[in-house]
Short mmCIF file of C-alpha atoms in Angstrom, two decimals:
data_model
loop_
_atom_site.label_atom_id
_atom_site.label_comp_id
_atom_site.label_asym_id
_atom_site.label_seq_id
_atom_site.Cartn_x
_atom_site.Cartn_y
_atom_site.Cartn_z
CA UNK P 209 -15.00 -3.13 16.97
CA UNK P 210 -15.34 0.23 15.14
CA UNK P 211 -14.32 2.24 18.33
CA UNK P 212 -11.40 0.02 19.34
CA UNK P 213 -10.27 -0.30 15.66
CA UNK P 214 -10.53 3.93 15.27
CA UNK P 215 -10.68 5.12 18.71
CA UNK P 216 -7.32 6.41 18.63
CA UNK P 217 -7.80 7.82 15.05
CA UNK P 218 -10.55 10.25 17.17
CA UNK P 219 -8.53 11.03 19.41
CA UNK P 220 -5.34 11.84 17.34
CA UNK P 221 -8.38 14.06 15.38
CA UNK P 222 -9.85 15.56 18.43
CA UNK P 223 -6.26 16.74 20.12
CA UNK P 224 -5.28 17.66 16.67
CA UNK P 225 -7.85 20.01 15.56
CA UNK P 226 -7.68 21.91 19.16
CA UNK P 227 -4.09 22.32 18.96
CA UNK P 228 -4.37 23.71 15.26
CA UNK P 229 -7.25 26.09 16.46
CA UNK P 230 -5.53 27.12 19.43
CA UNK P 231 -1.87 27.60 18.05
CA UNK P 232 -3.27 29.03 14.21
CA UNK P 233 -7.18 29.80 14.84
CA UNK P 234 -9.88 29.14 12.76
CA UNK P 235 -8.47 29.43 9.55
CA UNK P 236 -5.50 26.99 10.99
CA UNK P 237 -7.80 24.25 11.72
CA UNK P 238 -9.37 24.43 8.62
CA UNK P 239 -6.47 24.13 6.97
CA UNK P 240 -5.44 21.09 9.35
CA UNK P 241 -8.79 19.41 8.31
CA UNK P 242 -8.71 19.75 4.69
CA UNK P 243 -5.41 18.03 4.33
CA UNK P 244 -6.70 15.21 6.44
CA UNK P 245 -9.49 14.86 4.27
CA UNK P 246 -6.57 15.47 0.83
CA UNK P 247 -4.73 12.51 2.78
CA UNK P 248 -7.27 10.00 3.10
CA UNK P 249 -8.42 10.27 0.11
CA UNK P 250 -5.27 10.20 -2.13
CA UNK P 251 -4.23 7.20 0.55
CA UNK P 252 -7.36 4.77 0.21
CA UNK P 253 -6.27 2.28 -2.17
CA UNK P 254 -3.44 2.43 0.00
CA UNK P 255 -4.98 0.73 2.78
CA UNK P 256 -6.11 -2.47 0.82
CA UNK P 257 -2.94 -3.35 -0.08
CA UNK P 258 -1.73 -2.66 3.42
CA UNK P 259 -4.22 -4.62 4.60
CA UNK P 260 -3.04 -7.30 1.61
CA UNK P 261 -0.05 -7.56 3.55
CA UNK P 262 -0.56 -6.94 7.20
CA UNK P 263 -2.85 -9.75 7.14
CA UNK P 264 -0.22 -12.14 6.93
CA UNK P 265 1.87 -10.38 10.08
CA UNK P 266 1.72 -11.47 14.05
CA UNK P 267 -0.43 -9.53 16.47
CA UNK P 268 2.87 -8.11 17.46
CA UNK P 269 3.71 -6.61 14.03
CA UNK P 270 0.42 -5.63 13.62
CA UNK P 271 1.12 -3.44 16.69
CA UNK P 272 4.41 -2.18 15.43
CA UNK P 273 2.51 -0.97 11.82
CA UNK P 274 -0.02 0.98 13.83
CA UNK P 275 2.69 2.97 16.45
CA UNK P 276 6.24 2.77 15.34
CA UNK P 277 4.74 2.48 11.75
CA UNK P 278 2.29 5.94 12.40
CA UNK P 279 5.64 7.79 14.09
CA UNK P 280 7.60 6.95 11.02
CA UNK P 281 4.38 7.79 8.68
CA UNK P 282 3.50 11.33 10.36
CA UNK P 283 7.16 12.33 11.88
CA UNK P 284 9.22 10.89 9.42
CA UNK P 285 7.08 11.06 5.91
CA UNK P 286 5.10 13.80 6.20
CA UNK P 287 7.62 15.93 8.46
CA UNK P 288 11.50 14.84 8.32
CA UNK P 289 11.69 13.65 4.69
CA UNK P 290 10.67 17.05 3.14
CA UNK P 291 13.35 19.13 4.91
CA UNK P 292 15.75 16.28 4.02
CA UNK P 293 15.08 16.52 0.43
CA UNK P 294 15.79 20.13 1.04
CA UNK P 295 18.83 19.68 2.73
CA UNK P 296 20.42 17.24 0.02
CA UNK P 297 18.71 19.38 -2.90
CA UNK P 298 20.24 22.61 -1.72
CA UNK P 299 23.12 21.35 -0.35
CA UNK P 300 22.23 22.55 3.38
CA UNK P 301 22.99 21.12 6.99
CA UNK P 302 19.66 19.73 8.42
CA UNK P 303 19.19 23.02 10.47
CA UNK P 304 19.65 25.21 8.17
CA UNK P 305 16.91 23.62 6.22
CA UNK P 306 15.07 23.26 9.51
CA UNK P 307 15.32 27.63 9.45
CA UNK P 308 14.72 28.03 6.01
CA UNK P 309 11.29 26.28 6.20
CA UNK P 310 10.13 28.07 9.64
CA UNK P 311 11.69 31.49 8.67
CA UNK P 312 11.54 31.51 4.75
CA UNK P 313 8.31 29.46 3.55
CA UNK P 314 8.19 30.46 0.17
CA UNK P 315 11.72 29.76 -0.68
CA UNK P 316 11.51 25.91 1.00
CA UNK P 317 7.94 25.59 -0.72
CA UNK P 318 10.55 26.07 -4.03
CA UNK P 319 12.39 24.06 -3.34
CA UNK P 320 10.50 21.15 -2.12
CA UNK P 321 8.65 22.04 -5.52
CA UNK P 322 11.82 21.39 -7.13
CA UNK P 323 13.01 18.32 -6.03
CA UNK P 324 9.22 16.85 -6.95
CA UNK P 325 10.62 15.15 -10.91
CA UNK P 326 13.40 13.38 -8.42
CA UNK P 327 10.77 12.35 -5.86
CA UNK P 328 8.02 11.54 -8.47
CA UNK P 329 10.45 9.57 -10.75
CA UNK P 330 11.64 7.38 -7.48
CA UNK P 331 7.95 6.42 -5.90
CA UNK P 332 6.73 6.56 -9.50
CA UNK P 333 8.76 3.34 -10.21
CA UNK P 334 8.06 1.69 -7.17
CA UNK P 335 4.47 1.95 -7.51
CA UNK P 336 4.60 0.64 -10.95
CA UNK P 337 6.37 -2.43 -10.00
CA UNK P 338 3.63 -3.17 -7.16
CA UNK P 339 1.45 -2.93 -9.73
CA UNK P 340 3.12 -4.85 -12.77
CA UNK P 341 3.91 -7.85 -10.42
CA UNK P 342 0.35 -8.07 -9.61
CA UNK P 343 -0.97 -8.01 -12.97
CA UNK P 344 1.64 -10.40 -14.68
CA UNK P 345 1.11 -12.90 -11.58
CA UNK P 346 -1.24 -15.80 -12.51
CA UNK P 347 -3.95 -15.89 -10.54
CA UNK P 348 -7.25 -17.95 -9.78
CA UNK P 349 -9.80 -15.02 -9.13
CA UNK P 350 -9.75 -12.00 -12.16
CA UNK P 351 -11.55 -9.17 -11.92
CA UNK P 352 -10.76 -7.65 -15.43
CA UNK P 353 -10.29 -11.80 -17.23
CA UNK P 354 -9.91 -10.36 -20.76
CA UNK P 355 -7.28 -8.07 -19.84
CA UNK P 356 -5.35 -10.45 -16.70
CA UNK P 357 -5.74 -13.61 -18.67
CA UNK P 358 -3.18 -12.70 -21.43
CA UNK P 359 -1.33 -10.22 -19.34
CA UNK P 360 -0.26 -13.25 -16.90
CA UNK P 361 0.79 -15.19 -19.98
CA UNK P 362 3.30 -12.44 -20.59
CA UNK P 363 4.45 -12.74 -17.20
CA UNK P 364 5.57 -16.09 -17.42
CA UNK P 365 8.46 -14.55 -18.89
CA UNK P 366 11.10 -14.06 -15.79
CA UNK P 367 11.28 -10.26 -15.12
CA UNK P 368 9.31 -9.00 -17.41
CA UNK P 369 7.73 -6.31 -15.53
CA UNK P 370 11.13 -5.40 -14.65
CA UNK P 371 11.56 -4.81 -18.46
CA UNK P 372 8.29 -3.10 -19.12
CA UNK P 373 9.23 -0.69 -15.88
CA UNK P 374 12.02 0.15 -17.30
CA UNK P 375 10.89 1.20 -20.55
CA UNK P 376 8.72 3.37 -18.87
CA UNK P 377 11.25 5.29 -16.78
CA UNK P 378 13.20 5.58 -20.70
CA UNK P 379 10.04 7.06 -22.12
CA UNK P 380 9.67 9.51 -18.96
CA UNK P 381 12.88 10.55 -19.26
CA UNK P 382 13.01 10.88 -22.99
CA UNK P 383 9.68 13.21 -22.91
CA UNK P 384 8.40 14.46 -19.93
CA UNK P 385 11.76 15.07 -17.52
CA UNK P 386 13.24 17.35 -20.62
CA UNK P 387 11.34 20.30 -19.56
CA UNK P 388 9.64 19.37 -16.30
CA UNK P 389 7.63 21.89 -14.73
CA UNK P 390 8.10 25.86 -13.13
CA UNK P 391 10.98 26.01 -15.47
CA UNK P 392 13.48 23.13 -13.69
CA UNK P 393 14.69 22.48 -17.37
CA UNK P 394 15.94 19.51 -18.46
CA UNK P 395 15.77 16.82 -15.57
CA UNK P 396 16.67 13.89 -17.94
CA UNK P 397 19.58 12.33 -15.85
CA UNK P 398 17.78 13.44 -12.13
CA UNK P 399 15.08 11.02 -13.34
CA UNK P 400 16.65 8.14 -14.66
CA UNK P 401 18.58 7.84 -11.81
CA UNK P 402 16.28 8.13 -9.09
CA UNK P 403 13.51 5.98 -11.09
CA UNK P 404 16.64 3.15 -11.08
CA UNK P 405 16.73 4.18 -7.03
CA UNK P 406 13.03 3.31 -6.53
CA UNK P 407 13.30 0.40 -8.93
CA UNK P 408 15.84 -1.44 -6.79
CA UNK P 409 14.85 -0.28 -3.57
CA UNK P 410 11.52 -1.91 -4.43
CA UNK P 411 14.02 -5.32 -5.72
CA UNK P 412 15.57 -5.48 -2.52
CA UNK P 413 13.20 -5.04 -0.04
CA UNK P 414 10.57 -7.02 -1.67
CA UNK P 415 12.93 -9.62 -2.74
CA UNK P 416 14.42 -9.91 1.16
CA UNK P 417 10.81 -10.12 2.40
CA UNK P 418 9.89 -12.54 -0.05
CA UNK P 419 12.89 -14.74 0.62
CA UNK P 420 12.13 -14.98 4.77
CA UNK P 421 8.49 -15.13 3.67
CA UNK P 422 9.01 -18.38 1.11
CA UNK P 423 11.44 -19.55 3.76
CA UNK P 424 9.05 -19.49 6.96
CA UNK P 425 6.58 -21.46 4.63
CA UNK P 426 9.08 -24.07 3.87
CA UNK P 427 9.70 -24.94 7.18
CA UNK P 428 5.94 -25.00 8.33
CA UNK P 429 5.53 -27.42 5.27
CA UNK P 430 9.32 -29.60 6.74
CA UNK P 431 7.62 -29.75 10.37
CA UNK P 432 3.97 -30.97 8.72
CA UNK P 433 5.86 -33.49 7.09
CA UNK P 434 7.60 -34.29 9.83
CA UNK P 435 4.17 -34.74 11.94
CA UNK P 436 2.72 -37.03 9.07
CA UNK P 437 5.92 -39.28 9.51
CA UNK P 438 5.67 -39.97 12.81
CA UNK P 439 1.75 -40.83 12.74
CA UNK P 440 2.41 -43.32 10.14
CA UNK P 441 5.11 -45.16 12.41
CA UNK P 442 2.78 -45.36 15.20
CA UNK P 443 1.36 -48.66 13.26
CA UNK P 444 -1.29 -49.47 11.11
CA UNK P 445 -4.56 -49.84 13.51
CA UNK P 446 -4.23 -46.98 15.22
CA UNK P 447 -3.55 -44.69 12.05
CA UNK P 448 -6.78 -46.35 10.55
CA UNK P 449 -8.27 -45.27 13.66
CA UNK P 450 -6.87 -41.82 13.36
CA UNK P 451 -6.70 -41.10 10.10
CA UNK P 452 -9.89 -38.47 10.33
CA UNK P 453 -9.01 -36.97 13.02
CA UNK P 454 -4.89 -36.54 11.55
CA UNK P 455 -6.79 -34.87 8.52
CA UNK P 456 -8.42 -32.33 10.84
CA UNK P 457 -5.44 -32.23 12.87
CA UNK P 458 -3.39 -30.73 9.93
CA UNK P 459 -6.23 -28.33 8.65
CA UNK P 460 -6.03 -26.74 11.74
CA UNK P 461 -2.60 -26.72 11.71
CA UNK P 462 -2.58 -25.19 8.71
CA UNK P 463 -4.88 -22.45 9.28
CA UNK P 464 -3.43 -21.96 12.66
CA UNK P 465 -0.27 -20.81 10.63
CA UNK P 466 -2.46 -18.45 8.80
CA UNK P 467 -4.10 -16.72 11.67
CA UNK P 468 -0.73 -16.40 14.02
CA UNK P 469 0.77 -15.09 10.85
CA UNK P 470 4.42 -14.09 10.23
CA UNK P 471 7.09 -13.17 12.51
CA UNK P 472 10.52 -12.40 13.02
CA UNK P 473 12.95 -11.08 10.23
CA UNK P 474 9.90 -12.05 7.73
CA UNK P 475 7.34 -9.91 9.45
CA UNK P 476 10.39 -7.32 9.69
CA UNK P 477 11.06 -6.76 6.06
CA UNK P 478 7.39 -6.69 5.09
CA UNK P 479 7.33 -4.28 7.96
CA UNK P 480 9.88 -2.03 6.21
CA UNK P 481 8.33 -3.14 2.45
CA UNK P 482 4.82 -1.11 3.93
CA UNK P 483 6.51 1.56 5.22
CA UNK P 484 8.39 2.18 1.84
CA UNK P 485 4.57 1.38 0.37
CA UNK P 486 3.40 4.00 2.34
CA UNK P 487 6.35 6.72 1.77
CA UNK P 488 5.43 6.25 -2.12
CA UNK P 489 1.96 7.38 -1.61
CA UNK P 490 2.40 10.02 0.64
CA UNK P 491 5.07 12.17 -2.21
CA UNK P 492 2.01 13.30 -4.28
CA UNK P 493 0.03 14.34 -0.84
CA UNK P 494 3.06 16.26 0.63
CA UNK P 495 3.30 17.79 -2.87
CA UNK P 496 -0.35 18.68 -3.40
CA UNK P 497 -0.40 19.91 0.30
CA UNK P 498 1.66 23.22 -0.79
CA UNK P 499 -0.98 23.72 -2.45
CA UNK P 500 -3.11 24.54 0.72
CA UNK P 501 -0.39 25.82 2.78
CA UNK P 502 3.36 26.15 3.15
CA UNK P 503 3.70 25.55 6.86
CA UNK P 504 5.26 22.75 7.79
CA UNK P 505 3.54 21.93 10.82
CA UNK P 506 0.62 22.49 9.45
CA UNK P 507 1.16 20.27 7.27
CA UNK P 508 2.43 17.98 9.40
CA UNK P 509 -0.22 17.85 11.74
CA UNK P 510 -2.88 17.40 8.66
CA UNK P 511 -1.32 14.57 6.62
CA UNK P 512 -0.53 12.90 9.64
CA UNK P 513 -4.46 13.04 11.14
CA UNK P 514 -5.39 11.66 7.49
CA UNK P 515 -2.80 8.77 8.20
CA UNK P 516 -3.59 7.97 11.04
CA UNK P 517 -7.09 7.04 9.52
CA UNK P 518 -5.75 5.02 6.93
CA UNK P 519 -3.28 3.05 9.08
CA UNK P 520 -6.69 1.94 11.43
CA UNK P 521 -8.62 1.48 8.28
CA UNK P 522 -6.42 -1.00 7.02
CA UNK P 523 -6.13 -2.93 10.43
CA UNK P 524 -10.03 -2.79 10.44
CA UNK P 525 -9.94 -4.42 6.75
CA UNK P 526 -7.47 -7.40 8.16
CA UNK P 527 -9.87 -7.90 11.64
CA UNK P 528 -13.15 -7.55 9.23
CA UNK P 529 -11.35 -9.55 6.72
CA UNK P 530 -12.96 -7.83 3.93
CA UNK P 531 -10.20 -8.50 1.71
CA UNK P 532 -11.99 -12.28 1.42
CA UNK P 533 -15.17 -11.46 1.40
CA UNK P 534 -14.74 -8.47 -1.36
CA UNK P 535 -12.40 -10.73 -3.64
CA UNK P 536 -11.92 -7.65 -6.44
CA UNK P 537 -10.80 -5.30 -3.99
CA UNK P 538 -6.93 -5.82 -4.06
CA UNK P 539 -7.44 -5.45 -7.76
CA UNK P 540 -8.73 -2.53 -7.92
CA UNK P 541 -6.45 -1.23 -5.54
CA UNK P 542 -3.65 -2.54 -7.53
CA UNK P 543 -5.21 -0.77 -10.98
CA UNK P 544 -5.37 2.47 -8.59
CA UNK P 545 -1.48 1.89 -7.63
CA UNK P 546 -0.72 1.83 -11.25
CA UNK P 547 -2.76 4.54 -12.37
CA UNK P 548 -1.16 6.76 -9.37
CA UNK P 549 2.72 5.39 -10.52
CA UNK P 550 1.53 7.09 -14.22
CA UNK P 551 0.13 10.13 -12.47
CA UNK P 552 3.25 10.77 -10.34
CA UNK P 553 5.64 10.24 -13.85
CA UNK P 554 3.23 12.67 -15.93
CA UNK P 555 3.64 15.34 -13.15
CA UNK P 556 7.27 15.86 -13.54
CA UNK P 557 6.20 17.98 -16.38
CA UNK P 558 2.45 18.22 -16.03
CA UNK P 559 0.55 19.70 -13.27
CA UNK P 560 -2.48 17.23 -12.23
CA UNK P 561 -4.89 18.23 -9.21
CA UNK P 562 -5.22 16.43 -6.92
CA UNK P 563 -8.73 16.06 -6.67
CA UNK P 564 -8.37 13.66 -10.07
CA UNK P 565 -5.53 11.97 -8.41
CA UNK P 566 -7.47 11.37 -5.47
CA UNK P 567 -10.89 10.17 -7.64
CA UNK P 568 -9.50 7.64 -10.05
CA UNK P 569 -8.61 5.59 -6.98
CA UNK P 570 -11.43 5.88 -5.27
CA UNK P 571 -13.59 4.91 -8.76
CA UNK P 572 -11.43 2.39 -9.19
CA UNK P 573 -11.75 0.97 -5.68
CA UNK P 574 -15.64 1.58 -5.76
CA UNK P 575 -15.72 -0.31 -8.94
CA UNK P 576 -14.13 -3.08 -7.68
CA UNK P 577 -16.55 -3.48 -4.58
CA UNK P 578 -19.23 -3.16 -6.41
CA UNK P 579 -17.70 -6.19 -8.60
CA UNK P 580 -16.96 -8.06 -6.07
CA UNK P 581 -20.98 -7.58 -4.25
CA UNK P 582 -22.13 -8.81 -8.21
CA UNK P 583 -20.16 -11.62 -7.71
CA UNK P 584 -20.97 -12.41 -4.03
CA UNK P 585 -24.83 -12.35 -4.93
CA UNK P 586 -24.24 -14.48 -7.82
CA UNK P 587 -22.26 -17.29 -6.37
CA UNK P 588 -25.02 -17.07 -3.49
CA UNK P 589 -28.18 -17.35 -5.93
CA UNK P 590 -25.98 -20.21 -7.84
CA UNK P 591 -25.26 -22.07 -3.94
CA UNK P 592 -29.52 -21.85 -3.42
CA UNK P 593 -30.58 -22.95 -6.88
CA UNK P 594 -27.98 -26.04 -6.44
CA UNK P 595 -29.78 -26.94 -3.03
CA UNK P 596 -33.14 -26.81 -4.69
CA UNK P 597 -32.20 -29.27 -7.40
CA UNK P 598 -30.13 -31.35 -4.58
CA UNK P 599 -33.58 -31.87 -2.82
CA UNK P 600 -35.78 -32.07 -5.83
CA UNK P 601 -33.49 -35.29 -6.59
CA UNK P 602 -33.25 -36.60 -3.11
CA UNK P 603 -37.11 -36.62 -3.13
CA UNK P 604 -37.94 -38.51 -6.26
#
């Protein structure tokens, strides 16, 4: 399962490194391989909540996450959407910016650099909704109870986080985006409006989603119902007679929903809800990549390997189903989300490695699983000393 789940990751890793050593030498594939490794590790809480929500796609979309998804991820993210933000930032056609970052690195590094407090401000926001729906949602499983327990009671309260989201895009604003960093000056009105941008962008496509999503489930529940109906008309001895087997009947039903998973314009906006997901986290790893280098291919070619990685590791999560087995997991992936939505807002001004970046969500994440083991042995050592009292009784 590990080969056909990563195989192509390999291979994406063992073309890429050749063609970096070939076209830039040693000290090109070097490069190329450290910002795989930057990638995957500023992108690993990214693949449990992926995985979160790919689980509940088709086969077919699954498909569609792992190649039109990894084209949009690699070509689009970590390629395209820098020279765009050039283009609009510097008012340039597409290939002039195209020129200015093969021909003039340093001046397109400066102005990718630039555009960061817009960038940061927008996937900042998103992130911190992600994060604030999670932990005002009520839910049956807590990982942190004395902090989730009173923070879903607040929730209760319709859009709440939308309300504590925005009073932290006012306090950015306010303090950090007055004098953000490598002297952009005051950034104040730059940041409040594209924090509003990644705000509703995260409204609407969640919001679509959600509506196909609740939609699809209605339906399933109308044609269940439907299915009970006619079983009670076929007459009163033989749905006596069937009455266990109709119970199994709709179980599997049920869970036969589960596994086929969504489809159609559902499966389509969650589609385009991950891909958004994923172009949040990759801003602060095509940020902290200039760091390393200021080729764009390079750059390209070394975010995208990293990925690639992440995009198989969260289809191996769904197949493994590790999300239910490791029942903390999404949490702490959701505490890393919101610790990465404050990172990206305190870098407008403040320069963060992104070695720290890349740690708190892997402690985080860590922390979780090892929660989430605790737990596991617990319930297990509970399940055996229940047995042993079960046939202590049975015997006297």
């Amino acid at each position: 399962m590990l080969l056909k789940t990563f195989g192509w990751s390999f291979a994406v890793t063992a073309i890429g490194l050749a063609l970096a050593g070939v076209l830039w030498g040693w000290q090109g594939l070097a490069i190329v391989g450290i910002l795989s490794i930057l990638e995957i590790s500023l992108s690993f809480d990214n693949a449990v909540i992926n995985a979160g929500i790919l689980r509940k796609m088709n086969a077919f979309w699954q498909k569609i996450f792992l190649t039109v998804g990894i084209l949009i991820a690699v070509f689009g993210m970590r390629l395209v959407f820098p020279v765009i933000i050039v283009a609009v930032t510097a008012k340039l056609s597409p290939i002039e910016a195209v020129n200015l970052a093969i021909n003039d690195k340093d001046k397109y590094e400066h102005l990718v650099t630039a555009a960061h407090p817009a960038i940061a401000a927008f996937g900042g926001m998103f992130l911190l909704m992600i994060f604030l729906d999670f932990i005002f949602e009520e839910r049956d499983i807590r990982w942190l109870g004395w902090l989730e327990k009173p923070l879903a009671k607040l929730g209760k309260l319709d859009t709440f986080s939308i309300v504590v989201a925005l009073v932290a895009l006012l306090i950015a604003a306010t303090t950090v985006a007055t004098d953000v960093a490598h002297g952009g000056g005051d950034k104040s009105a730059t940041v409040l409006l594209s924090g509003v941008a990644g705000l509703l962008t995260y409204l609407i496509v969640g919001g679509i989603s959600g509506y196909f999503e609740d939609k699809l489930e209605e339906d399933e529940e109308d044609d269940e119902e439907a299915e009970g109906d006619e079983a009670v008309d076929e007459g009163e001895g033989v749905k006596t007679a069937a009455s266990p087997q109709q119970s199994g009947s709709g179980a599997r039903g049920s869970s036969g929903a589960s596994v086929v998973g969504l489809a159609g314009k559902a499966a389509f906006f969650l589609f385009l809800y991950l891909e958004v997901i994923d172009a949040s986290f990759s801003f602060d790893g095509v940020i902290g990549a200039f760091a390393i280098t200021n080729d764009i291919f390079e750059m390209a070619l070394g975010l995208g390997i990293g990925a690639m990685y992440i995009r198989s590791l969260t289809v191996f999560l769904v197949r493994r189903g590790t999300l239910d087995d490791y029942v903390y997991l999404e949490h702490g992936a959701h505490y890393a989300i919101g610790a990465l939505a404050v990172i990206l807002l305190v870098t407008i001004k403040y320069e963060i490695n992104e070695v720290i970046t890349g740690l708190v969500g892997v402690v985080l994440i860590a922390a979780s699983y090892w929660s989430s083991v605790v737990r596991n042995r617990r319930e297990a050592a509970a399940g055996e000393d229940s047995e042993t009292k079960t046939e202590v009784t049975s015997g006297v």
